[in-house]
mmCIF file of C-alpha atoms in Angstrom:
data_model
loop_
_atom_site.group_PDB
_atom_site.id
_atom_site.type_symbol
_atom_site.label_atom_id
_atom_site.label_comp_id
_atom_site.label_asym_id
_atom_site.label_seq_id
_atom_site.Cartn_x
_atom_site.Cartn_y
_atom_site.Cartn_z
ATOM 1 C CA UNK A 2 61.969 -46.528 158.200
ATOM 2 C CA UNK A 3 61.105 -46.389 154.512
ATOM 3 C CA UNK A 4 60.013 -43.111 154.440
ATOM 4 C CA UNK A 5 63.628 -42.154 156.056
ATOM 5 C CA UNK A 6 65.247 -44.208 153.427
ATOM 6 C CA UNK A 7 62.841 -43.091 150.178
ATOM 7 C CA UNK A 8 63.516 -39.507 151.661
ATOM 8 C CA UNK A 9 67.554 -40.281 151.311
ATOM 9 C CA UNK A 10 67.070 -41.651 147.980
ATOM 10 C CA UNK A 11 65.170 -38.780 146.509
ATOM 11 C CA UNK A 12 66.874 -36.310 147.969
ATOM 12 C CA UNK A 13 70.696 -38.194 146.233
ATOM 13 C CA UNK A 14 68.715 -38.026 142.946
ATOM 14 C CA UNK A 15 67.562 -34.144 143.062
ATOM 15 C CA UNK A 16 71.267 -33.066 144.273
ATOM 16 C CA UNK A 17 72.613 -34.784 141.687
ATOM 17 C CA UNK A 18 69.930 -33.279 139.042
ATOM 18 C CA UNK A 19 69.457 -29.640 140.373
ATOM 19 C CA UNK A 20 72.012 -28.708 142.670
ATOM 20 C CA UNK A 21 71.628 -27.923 146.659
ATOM 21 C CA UNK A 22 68.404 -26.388 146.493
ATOM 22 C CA UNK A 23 68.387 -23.369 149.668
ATOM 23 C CA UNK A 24 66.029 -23.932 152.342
ATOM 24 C CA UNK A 25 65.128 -20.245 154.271
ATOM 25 C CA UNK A 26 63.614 -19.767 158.141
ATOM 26 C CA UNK A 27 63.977 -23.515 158.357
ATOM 27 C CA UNK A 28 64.845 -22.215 162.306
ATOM 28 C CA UNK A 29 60.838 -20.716 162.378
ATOM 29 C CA UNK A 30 59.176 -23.963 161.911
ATOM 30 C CA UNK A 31 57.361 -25.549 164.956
ATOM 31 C CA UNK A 32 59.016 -28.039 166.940
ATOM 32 C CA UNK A 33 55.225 -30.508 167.149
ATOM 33 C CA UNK A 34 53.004 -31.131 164.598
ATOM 34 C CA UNK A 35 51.708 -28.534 162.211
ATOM 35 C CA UNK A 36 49.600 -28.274 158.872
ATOM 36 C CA UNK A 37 52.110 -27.347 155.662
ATOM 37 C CA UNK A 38 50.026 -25.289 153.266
ATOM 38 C CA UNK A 39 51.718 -23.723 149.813
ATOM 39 C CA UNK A 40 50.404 -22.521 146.582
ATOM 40 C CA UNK A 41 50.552 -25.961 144.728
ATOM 41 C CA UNK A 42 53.358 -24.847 141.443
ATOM 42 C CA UNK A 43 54.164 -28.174 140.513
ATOM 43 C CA UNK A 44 54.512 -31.755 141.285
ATOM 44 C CA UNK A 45 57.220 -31.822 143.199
ATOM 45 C CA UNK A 46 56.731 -29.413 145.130
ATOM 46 C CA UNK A 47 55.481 -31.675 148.093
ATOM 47 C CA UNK A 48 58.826 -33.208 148.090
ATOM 48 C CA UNK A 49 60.855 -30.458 148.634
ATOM 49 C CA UNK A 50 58.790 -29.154 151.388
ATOM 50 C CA UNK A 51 59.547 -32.237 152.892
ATOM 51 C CA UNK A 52 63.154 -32.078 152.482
ATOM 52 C CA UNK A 53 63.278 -28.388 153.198
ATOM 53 C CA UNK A 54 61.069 -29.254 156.837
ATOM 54 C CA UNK A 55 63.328 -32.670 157.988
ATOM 55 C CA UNK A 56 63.742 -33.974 160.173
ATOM 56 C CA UNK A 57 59.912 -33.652 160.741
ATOM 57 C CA UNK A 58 57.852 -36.395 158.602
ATOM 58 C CA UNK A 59 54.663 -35.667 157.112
ATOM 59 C CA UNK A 60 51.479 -37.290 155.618
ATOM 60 C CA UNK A 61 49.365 -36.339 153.023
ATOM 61 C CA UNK A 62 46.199 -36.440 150.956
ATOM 62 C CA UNK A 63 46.383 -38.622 147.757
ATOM 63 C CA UNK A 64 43.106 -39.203 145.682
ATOM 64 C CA UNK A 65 41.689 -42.167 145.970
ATOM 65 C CA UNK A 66 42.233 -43.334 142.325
ATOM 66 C CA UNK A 67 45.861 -44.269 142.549
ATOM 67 C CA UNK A 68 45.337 -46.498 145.322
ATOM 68 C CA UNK A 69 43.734 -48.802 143.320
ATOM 69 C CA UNK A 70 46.953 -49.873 141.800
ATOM 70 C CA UNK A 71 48.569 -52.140 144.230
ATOM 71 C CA UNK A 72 52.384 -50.474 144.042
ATOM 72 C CA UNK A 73 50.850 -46.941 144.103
ATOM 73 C CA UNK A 74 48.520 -48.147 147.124
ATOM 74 C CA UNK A 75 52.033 -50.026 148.975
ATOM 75 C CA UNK A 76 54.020 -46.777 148.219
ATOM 76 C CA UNK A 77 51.982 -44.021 149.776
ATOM 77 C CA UNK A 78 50.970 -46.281 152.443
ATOM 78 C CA UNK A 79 54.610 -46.457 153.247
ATOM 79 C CA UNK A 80 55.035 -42.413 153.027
ATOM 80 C CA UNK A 81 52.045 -42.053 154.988
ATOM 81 C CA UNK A 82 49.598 -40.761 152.395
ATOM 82 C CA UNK A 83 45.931 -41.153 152.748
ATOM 83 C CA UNK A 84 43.074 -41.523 149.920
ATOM 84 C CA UNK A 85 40.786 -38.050 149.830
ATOM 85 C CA UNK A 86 37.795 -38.360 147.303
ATOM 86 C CA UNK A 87 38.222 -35.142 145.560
ATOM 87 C CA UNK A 88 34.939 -35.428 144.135
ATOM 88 C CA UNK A 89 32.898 -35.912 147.266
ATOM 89 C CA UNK A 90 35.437 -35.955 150.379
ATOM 90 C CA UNK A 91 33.033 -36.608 152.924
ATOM 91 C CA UNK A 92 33.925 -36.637 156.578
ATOM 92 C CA UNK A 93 37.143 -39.018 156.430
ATOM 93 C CA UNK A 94 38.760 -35.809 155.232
ATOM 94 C CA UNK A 95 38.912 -34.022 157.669
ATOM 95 C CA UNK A 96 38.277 -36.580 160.426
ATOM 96 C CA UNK A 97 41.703 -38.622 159.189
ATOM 97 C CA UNK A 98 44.422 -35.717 158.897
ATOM 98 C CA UNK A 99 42.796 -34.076 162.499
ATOM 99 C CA UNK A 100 43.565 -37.974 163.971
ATOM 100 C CA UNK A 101 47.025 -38.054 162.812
ATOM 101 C CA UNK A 102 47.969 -34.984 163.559
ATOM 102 C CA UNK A 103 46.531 -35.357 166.987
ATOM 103 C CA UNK A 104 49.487 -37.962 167.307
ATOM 104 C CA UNK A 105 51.929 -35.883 167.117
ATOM 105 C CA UNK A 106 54.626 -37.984 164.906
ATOM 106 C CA UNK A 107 53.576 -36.828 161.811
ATOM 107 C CA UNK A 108 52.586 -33.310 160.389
ATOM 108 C CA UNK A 109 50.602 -32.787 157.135
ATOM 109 C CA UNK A 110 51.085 -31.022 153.869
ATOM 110 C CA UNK A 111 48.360 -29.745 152.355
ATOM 111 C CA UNK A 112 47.969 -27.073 149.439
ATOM 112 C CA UNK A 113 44.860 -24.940 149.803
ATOM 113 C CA UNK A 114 44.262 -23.985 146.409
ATOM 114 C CA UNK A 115 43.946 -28.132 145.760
ATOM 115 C CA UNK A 116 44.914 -27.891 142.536
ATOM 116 C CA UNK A 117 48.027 -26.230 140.360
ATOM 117 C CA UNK A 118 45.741 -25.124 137.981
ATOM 118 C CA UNK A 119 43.870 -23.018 140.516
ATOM 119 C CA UNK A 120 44.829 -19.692 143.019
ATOM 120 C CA UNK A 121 41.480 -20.235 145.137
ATOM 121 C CA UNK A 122 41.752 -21.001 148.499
ATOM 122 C CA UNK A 123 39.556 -23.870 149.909
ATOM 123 C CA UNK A 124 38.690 -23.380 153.768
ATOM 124 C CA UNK A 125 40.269 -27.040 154.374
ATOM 125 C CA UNK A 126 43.805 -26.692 155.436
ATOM 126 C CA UNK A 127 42.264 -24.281 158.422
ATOM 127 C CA UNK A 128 39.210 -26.754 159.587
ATOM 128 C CA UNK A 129 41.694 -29.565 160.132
ATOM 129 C CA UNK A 130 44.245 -27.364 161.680
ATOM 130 C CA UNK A 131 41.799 -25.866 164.235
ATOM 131 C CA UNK A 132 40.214 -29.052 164.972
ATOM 132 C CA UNK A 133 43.591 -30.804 165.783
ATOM 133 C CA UNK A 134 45.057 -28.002 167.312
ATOM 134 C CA UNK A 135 48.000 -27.530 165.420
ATOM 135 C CA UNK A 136 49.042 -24.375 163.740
ATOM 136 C CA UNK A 137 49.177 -23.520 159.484
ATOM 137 C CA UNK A 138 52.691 -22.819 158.682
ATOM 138 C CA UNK A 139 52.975 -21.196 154.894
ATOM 139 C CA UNK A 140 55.547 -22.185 152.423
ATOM 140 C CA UNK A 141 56.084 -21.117 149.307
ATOM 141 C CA UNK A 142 58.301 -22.841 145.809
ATOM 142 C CA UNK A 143 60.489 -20.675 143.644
ATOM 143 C CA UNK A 144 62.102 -22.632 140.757
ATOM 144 C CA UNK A 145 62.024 -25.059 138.144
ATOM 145 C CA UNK A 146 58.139 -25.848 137.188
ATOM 146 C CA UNK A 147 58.698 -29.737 135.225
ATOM 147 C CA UNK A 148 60.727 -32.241 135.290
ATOM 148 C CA UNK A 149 62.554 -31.469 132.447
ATOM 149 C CA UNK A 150 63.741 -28.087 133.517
ATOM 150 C CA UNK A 151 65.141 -29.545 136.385
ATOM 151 C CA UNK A 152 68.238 -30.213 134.391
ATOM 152 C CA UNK A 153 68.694 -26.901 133.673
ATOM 153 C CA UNK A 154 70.169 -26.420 137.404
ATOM 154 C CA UNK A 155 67.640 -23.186 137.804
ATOM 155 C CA UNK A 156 67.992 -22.675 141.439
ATOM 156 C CA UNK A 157 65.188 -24.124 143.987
ATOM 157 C CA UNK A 158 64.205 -22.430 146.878
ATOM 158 C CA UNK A 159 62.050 -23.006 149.803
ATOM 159 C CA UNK A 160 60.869 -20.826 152.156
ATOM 160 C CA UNK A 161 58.929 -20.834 155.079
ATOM 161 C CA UNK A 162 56.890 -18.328 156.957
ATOM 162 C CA UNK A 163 55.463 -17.833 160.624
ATOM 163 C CA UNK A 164 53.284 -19.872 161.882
ATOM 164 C CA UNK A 165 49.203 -18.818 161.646
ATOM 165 C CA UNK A 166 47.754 -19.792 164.657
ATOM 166 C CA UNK A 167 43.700 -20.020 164.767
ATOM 167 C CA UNK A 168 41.997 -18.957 167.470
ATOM 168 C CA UNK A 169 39.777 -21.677 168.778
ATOM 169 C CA UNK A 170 37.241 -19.029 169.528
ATOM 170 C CA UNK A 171 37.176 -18.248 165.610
ATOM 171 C CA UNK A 172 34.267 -19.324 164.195
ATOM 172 C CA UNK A 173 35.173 -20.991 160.483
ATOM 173 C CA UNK A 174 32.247 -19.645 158.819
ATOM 174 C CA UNK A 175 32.470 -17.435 155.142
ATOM 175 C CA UNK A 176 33.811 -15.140 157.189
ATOM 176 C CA UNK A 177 36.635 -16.758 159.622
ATOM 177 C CA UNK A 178 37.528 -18.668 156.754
ATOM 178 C CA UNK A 179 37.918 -15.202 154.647
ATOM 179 C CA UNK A 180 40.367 -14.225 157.674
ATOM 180 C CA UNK A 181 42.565 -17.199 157.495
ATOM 181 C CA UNK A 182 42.865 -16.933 153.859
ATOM 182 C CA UNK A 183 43.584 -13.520 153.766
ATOM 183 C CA UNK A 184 45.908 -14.499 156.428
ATOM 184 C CA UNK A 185 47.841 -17.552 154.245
ATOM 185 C CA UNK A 186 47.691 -15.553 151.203
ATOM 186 C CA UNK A 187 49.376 -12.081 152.589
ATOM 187 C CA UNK A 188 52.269 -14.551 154.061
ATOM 188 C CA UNK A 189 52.516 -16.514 150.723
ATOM 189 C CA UNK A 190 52.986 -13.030 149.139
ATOM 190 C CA UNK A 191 55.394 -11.804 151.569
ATOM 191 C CA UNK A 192 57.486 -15.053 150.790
ATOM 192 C CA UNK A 193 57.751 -14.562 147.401
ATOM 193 C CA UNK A 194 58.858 -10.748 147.341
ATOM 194 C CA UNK A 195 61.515 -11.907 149.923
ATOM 195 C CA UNK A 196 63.119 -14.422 147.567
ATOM 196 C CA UNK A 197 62.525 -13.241 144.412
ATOM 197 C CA UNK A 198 60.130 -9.665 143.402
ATOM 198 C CA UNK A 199 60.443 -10.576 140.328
ATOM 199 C CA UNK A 200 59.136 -14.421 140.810
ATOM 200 C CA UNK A 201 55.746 -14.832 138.584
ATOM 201 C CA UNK A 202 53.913 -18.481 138.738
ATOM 202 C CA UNK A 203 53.229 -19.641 135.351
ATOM 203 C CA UNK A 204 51.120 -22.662 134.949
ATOM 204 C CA UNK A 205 51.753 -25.043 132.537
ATOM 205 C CA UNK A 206 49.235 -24.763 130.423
ATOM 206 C CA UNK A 207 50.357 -21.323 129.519
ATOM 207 C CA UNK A 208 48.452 -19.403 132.176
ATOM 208 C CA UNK A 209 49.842 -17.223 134.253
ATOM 209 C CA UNK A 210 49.318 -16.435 137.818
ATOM 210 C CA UNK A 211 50.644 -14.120 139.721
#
């Protein structure tokens, strides 16, 4: 119920900042659970996805620092996020997504690269997705890359690819998991020349990433 109503509230408060953002192949996404993976371009990029993917509801990796503070830890409780040590994930990583997803109500988002300052792929997204079952469905962000460009009412769009499927006879060694990211890559690539050739990523530190 509060995720419904926090996804309401959110989505008021971007209309009213940015516009209607535009939302493409929303009519290719899986009707069961699934595993959400994107190149990570900025911080809300998670919540777009999950506007751009509704009425599905999703859960999430958080790291464990911010649920030490008790609002943080009540809040992504309440949108279904789950504390990952980042550092030293251990088995609850993967174990907690696969059991979730195995319940069908919720999909996950994940973004393989882990970080927005990174482009390399960790073999994560595809361990979980195999083990539960589900499929990897790519997604990519085009748009504003902070907060404060937001305002400017630069377009957002959110498109979504076909879904990988992993073969459960796919072994995720170096190289399975050298398949699948070829795979996720190639699609995230494709994505981007179809809305925008000319789209580069630019970090925002300065570095850009193409």
């Amino acid at each position: 119920m509060f995720y419904k109503f926090l996804r309401g509230v959110v989505c008021t408060i971007l209309f009213l900042i940015n516009g209607r953002a535009r939302y493409v192949h929303q009519a290719d996404l899986p009707d069961g659970p699934y595993v959400l993976v994107g190149p990570h371009r900025t911080w809300f990029d998670p919540v777009y996805f999950a506007m751009a993917a509704y009425p599905r509801k999703f859960s999430f990796m958080a790291k464990e620092e911010l649920f030490q503070n008790p609002i943080f830890r009540w809040l992504l409780k309440h949108v279904n996020g789950f504390p990952v040590n980042r550092e030293h994930p251990g088995p609850s990583a993967i174990k907690t997504p696969v059991r979730i997803l195995r319940q069908g109500d919720l999909s996950l988002i994940m973004f393989p690269s882990g970080s927005r300052h990174s482009s390399e792929l960790k073999g994560g997204a595809a361990v979980i997705a195999k083990m539960a079952g589900v499929p990897l469905v790519p997604a990519i962000y085009q748009g504003p890359l902070t907060f404060k460009q937001l305002f400017s009412r630069k377009p957002v769009t959110i498109a979504f690819g076909a879904p990988i499927v992993i073969d459960r006879k796919l072994k995720l060694n170096e190289e399975g998991q050298a398949v699948i990211e070829k795979q996720m890559q190639d699609a995230f690539d494709k994505l981007d020349q179809e809305i925008d050739p000319n789209f580069h990523y630019v970090d925002v530190t300065g570095e850009k990433k193409d």
